[in-house]
Short mmCIF file of C-alpha atoms in Angstrom, two decimals:
data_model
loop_
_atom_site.label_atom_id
_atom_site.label_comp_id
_atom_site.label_asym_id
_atom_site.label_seq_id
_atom_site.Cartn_x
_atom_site.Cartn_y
_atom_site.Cartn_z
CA UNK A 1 0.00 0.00 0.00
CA UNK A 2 2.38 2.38 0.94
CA UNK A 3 4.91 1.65 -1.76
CA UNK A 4 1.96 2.53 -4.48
CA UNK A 5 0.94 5.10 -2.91
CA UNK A 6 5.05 6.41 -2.78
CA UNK A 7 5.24 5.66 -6.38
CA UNK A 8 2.13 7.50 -7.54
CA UNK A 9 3.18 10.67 -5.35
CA UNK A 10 6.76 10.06 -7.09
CA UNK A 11 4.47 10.25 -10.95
CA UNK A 12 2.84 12.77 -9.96
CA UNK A 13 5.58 15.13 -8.84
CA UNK A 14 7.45 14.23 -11.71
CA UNK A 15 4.89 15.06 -14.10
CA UNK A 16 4.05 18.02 -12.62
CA UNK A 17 7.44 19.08 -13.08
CA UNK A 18 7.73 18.25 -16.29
CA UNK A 19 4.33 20.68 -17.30
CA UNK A 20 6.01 22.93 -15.13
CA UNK A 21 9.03 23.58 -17.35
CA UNK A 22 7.03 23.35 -20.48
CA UNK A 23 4.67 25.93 -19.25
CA UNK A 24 8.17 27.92 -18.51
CA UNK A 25 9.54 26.92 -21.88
CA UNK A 26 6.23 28.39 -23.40
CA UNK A 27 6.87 31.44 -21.47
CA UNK A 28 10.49 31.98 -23.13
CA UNK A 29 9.62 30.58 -26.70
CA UNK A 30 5.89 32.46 -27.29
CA UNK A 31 5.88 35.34 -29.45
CA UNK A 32 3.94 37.83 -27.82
CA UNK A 33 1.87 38.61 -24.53
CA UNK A 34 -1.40 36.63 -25.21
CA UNK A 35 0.24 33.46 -26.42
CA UNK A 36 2.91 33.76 -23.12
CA UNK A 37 -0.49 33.62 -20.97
CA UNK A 38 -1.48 30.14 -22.23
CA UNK A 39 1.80 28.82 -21.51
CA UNK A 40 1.81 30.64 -18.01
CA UNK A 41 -2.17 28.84 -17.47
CA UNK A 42 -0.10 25.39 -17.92
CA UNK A 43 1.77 26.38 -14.71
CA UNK A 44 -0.94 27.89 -12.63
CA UNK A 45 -3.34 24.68 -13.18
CA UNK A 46 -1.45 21.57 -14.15
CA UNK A 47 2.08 22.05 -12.63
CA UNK A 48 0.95 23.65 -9.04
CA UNK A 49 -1.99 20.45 -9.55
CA UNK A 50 0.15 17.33 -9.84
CA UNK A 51 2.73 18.76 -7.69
CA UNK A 52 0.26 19.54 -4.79
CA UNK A 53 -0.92 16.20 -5.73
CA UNK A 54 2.05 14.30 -5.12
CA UNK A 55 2.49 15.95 -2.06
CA UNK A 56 -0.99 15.08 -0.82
CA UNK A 57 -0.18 11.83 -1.54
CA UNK A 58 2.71 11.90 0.73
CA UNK A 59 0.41 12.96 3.56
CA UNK A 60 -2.15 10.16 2.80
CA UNK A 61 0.83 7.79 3.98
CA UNK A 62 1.14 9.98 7.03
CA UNK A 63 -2.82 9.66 7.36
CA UNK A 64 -2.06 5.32 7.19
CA UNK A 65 0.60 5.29 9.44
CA UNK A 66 -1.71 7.16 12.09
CA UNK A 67 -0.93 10.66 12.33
CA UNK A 68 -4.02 12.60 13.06
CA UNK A 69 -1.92 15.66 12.37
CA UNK A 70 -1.38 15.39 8.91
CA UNK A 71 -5.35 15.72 7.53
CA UNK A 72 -4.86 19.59 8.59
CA UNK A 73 -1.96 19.53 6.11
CA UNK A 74 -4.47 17.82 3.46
CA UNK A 75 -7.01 20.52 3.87
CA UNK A 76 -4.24 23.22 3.48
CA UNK A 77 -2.97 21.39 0.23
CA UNK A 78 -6.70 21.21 -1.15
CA UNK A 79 -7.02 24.91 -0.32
CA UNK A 80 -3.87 26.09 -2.15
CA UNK A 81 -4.94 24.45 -4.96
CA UNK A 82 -8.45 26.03 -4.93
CA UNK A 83 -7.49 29.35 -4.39
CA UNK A 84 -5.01 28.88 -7.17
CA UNK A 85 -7.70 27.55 -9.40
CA UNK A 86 -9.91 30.57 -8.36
CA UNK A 87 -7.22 33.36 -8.97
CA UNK A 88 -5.36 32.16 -11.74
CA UNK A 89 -8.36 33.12 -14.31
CA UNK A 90 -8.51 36.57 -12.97
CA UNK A 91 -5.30 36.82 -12.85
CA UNK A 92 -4.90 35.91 -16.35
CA UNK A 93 -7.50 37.97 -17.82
CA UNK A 94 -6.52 41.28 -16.05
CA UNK A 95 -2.52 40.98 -17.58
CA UNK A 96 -4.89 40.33 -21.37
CA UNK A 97 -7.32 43.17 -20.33
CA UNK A 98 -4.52 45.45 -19.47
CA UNK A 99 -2.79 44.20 -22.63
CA UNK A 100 -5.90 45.04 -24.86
CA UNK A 101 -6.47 48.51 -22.91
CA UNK A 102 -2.91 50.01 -23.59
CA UNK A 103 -3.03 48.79 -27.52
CA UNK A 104 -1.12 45.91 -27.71
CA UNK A 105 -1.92 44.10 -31.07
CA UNK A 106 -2.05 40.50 -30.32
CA UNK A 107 0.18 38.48 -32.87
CA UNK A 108 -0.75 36.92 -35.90
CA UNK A 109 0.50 33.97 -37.85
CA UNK A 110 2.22 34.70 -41.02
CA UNK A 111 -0.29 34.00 -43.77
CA UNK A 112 1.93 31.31 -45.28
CA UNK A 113 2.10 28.97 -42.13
CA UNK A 114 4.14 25.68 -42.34
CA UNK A 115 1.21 23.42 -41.86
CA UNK B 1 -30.67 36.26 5.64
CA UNK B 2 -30.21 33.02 5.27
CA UNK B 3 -26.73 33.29 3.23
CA UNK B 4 -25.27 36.24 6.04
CA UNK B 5 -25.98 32.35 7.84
CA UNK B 6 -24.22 29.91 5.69
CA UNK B 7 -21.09 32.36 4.97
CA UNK B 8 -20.54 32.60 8.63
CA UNK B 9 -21.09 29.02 9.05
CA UNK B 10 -18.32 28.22 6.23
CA UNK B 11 -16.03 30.86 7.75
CA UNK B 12 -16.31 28.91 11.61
CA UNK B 13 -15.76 25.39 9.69
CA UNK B 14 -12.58 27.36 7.51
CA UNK B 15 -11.38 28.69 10.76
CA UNK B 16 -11.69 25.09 12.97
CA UNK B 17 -10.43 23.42 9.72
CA UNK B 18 -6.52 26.19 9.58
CA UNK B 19 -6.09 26.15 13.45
CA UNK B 20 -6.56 23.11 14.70
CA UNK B 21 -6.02 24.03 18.65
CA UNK B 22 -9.59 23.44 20.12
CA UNK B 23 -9.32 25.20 23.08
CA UNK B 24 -12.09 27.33 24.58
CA UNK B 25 -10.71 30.24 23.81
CA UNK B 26 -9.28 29.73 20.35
CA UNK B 27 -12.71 28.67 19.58
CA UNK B 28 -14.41 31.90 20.66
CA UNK B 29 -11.96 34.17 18.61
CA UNK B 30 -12.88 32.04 15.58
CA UNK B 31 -16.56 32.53 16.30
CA UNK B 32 -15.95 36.55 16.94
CA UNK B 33 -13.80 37.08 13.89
CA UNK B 34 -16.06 35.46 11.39
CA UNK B 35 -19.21 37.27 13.04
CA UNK B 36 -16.91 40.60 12.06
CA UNK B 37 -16.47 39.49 8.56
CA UNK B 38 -20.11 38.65 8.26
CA UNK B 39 -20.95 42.01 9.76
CA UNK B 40 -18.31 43.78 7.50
CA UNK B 41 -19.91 41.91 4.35
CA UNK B 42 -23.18 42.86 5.31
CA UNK B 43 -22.68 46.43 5.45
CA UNK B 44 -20.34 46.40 2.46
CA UNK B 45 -23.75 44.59 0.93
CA UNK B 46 -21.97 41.77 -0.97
CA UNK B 47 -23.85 38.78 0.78
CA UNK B 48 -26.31 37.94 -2.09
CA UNK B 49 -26.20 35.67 -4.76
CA UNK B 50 -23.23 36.23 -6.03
CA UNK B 51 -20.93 36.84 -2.61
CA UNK B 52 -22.16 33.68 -1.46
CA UNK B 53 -23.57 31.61 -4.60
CA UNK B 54 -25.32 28.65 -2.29
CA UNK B 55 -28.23 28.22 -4.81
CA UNK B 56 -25.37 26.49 -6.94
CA UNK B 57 -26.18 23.78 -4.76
CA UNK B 58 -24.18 20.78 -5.04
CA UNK B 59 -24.09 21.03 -9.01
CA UNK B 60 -20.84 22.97 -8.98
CA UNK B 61 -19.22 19.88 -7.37
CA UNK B 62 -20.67 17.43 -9.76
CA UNK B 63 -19.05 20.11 -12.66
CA UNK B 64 -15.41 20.53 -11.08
CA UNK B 65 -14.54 16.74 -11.97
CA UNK B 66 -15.66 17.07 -15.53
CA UNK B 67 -13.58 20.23 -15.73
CA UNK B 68 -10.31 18.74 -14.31
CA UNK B 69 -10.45 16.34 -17.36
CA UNK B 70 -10.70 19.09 -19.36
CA UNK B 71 -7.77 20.96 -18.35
CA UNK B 72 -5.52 17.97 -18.40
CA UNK B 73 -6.58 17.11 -21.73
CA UNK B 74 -5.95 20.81 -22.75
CA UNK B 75 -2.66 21.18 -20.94
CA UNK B 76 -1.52 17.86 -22.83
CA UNK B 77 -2.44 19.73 -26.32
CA UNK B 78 -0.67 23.25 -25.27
CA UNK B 79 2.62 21.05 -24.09
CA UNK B 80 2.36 19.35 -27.47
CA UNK B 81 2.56 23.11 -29.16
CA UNK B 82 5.34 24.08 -26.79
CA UNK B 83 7.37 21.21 -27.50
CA UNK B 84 6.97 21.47 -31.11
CA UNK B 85 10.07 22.43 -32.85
CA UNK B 86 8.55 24.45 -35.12
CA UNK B 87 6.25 26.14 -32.80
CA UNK B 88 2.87 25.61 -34.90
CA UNK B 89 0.34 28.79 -33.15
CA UNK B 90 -1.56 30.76 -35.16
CA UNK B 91 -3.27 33.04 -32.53
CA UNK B 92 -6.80 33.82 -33.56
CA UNK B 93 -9.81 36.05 -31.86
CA UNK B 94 -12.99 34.80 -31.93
CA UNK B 95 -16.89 35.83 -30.26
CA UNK B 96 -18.74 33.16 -28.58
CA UNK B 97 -22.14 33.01 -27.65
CA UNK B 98 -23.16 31.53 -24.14
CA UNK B 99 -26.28 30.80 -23.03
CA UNK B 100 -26.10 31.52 -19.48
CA UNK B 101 -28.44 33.45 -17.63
CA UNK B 102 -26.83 35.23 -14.62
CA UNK B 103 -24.10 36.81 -13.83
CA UNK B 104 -22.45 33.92 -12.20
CA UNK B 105 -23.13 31.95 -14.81
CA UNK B 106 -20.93 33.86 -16.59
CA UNK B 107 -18.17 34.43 -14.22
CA UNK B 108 -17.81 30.66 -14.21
CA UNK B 109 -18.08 30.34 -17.95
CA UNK B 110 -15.54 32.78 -18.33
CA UNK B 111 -13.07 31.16 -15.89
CA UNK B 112 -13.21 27.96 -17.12
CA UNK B 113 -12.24 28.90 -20.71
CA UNK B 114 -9.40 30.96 -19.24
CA UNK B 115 -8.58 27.84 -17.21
CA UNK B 116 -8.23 25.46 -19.51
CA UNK B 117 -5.17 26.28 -21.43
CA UNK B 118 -4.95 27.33 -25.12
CA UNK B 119 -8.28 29.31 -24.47
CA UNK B 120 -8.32 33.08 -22.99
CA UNK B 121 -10.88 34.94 -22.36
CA UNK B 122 -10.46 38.87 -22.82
CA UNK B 123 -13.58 40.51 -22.60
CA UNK B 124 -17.44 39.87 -22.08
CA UNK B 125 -20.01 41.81 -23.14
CA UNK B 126 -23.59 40.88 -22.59
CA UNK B 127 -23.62 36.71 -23.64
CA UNK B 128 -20.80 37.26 -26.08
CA UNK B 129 -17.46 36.19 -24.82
CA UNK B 130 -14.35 37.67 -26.51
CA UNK B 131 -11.99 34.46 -27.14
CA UNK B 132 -8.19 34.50 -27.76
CA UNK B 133 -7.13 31.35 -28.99
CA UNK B 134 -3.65 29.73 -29.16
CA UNK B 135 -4.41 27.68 -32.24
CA UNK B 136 -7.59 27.58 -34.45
CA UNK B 137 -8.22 23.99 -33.18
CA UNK B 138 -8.83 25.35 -29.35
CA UNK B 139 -11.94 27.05 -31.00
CA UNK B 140 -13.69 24.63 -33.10
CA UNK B 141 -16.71 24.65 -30.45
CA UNK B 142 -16.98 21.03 -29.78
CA UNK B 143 -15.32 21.12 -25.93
CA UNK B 144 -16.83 25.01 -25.72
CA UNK B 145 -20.49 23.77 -26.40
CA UNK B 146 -20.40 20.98 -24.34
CA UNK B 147 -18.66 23.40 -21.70
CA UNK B 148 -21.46 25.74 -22.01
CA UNK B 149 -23.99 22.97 -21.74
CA UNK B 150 -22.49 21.87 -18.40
CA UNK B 151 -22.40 25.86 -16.88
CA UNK B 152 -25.88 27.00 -17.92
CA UNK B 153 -27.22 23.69 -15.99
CA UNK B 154 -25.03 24.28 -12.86
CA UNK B 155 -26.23 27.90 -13.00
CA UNK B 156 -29.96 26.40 -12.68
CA UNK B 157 -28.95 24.93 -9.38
CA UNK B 158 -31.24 23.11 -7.25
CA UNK C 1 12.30 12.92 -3.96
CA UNK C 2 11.28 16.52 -2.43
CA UNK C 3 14.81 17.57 -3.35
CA UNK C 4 13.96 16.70 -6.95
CA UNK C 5 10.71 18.96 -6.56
CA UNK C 6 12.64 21.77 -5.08
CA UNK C 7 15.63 21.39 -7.31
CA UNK C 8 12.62 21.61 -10.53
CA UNK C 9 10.73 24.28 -9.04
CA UNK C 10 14.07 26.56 -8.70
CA UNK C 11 14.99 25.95 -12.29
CA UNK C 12 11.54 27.08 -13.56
CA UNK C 13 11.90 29.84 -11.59
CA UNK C 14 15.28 31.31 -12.80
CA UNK C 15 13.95 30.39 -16.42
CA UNK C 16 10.42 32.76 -15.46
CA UNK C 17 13.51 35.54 -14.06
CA UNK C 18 14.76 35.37 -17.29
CA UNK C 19 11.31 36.14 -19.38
CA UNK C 20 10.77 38.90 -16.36
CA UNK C 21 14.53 40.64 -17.12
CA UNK C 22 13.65 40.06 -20.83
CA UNK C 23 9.97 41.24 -21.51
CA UNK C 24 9.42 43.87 -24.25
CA UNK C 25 6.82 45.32 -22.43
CA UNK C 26 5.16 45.83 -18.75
CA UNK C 27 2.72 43.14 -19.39
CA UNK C 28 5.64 40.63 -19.74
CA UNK C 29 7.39 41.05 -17.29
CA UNK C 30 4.24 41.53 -14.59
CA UNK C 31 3.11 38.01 -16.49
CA UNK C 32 6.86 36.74 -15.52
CA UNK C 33 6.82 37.93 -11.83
CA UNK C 34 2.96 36.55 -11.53
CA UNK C 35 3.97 32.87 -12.39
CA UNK C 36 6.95 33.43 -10.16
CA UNK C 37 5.04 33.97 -7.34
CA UNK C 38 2.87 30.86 -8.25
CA UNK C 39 6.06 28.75 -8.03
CA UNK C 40 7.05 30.30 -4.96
CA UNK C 41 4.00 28.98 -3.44
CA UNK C 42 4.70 25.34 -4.52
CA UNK C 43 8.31 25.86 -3.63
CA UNK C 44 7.41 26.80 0.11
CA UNK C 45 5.01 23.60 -0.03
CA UNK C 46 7.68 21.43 -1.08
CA UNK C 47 10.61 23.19 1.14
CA UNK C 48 7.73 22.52 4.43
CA UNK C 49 7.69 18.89 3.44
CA UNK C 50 11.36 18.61 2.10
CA UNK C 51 12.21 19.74 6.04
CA UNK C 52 9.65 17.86 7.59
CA UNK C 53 7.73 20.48 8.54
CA UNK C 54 4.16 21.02 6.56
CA UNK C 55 3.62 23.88 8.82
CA UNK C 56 5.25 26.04 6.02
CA UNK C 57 1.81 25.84 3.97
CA UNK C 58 0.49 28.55 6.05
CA UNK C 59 3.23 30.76 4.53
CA UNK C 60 2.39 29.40 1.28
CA UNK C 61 -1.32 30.24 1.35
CA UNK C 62 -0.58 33.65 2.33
CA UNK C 63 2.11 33.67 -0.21
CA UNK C 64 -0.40 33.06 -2.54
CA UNK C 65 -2.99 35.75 -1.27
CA UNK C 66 -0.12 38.27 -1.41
CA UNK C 67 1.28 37.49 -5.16
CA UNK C 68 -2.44 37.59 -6.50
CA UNK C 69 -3.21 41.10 -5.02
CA UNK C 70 -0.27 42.45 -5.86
CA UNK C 71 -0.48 41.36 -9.44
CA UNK C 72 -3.91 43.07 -9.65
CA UNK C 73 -2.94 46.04 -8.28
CA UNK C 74 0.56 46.52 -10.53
CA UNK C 75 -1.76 45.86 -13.40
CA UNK C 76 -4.47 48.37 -12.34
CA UNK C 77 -2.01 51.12 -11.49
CA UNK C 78 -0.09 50.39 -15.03
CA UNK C 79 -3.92 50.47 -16.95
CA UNK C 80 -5.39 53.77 -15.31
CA UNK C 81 -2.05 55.15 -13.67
CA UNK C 82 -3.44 55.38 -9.85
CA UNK C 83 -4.94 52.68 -7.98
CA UNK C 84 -7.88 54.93 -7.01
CA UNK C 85 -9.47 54.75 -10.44
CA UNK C 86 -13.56 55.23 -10.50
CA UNK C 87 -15.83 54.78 -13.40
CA UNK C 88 -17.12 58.53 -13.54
CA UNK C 89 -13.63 59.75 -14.25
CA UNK C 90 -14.15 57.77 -17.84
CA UNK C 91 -17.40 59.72 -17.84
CA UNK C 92 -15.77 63.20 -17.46
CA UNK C 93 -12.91 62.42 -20.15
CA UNK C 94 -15.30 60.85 -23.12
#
């Protein structure tokens, strides 16, 4: 039990590493504000959610082995990862709303594209 | 009335739920500072139906799950785009029509577009909601109609 | 395996420094310092557990209280210039 419950925390951390530093890659590669905010939504919702989610995990074994103290920890996990869910968005559309308000021209494709 | 109730009701479980001391005191300075915050909401007048949304009901719940798969399967697509050597976006704005009713309809329309990546949304005006996509694919309606399907009937409540 | 987490974390963040030192414009770079502040949060989570001490996540959730308002409010005094804006002044101007 507690060995798959290790490994899945180990899966999850890992992966949400890896959207992590995609999100961050997205951030350095994107051309212009708008597309940067997609890549910086990849952070706020999948990264900060498997990597809360391995650590929950981790605190489930606590939970199994008996210590009463560690559900408190769960319920502070869950709500970092709500309140992250609920301000991300608004976060998000402010930096586009500002964007739009002080005439920034979102970018557009060449007309030729590759595909 | 009745919500001034429930949000001071969430605010003693929130409280119980961060300190986790029980002692008589403790207790009794949770109790007094969320009677403060329900007084200070009630004269700011933001305890109605959108402060404290309880005619959502449990419907909201049933919707999160559905939205979780969502964003991973979106987040999966936008890593794909990322990791692309080429880079393949081609950034479009587009106007989409919701059918939602209320105002917090909306609001949670609105957030779960900008939520799941690849989908932003910059302005709403009325039912139309101003869309900046990452690539013309994000937009093609299928995952938007369903997702304004599942909004308008959590916005119904119970 | 926290050390991994913490090790990952840190590298995303100097990678979100560099977008933040590199922006063209404001928007950028508050964009930059916003997801920064989002992986500070996770990187207080992980140090708490990483030290044995999940106490930290108190930090963290204020961490996280702190970076969102203070992204809104760069963003509204950068849009309107003073954080005191009210619809009427739009009124006077148009």
């Amino acid at each position: 039990m507690e060995i798959v419950l290790d490994g899945l925390s180990w899966l999850c951390i890992v992966g949400g590493l890896f959207f992590m530093l995609v999100g961050t890659l997205g951030l350095l590669r994107m051309p212009d504000v708008y597309t940067r905010l997609h890549a910086a939504g990849m952070t706020d919702t999948m990264g900060a959610g498997l990597l809360l989610l391995g650590m929950g995990l981790q605190t489930i074994i606590g939970i199994v082995d008996g210590d009463g103290q560690y559900w408190f920890v769960l319920f502070r996990l869950v709500f970092v990862y709500a309140f992250l869910l609920f301000t991300s968005p608004i976060a998000t559309h402010a930096v586009a709303r500002a964007a739009l308000h002080g005439g920034l021209e979102p970018y557009r494709a060449p007309a030729e594209s590759a595909d | 009335m009745l919500r001034a109730f429930g949000l001071g009701t969430i605010l003693v479980v929130f409280w119980l739920l961060l300190s986790g001391h029980y002692t008589l005191m403790l207790i009794s300075f949770g109790v007094g500072s969320s009677a403060l915050v329900v007084y200070l909401a009630l004269r700011m007048d933001v305890v109605d139906h959108e402060g404290v949304p309880l005619q959502l009901g449990g419907r909201f719940w049933l919707y999160l799950p559905w939205l979780m798969k969502e964003i991973f399967v979106a987040n999966v697509a936008v890593a794909k785009v990322i990791l692309h050597p080429k880079l393949p976006i081609s950034p479009i704005t587009v106007i989409f029509h919701g059918s939602q009713k209320t105002d917090i309809g909306r609001f949670i329309y609105a957030n779960s577009i900008t939520l799941t990546p690849g989908t932003i949304t910059t302005g709403v005006e009325g039912q139309d909601f101003e869309i900046h996509a990452l690539t013309y694919a994000d937009v093609d309606g299928r995952e938007e109609d369903e997702m304004d399907r599942r909004v308008t009937w959590v916005e119904q409540g119970d | 395996m926290f050390v991994a987490a913490t090790a990952g974390i840190l590298i995303s963040m100097t990678l979100a420094m560099v977008r933040a030192l590199l922006g063209p414009t404001v928007y950028d770079r508050v964009l930059a310092v916003n997801t920064f502040g989002t992986k500070t949060v996770l990187l207080i989570a992980a140090l708490g557990f990483l030290t044995g001490r999940p106490e930290f996540l108190d930090l963290a959730i204020v961490y996280a209280l702190i970076n969102f308002i203070a992204t809104i409010a760069v963003l509204k005094f950068f849009e309107y210039g003073d954080l005191g804006h009210e619809r009427r002044d739009e009124a006077v101007l148009d």
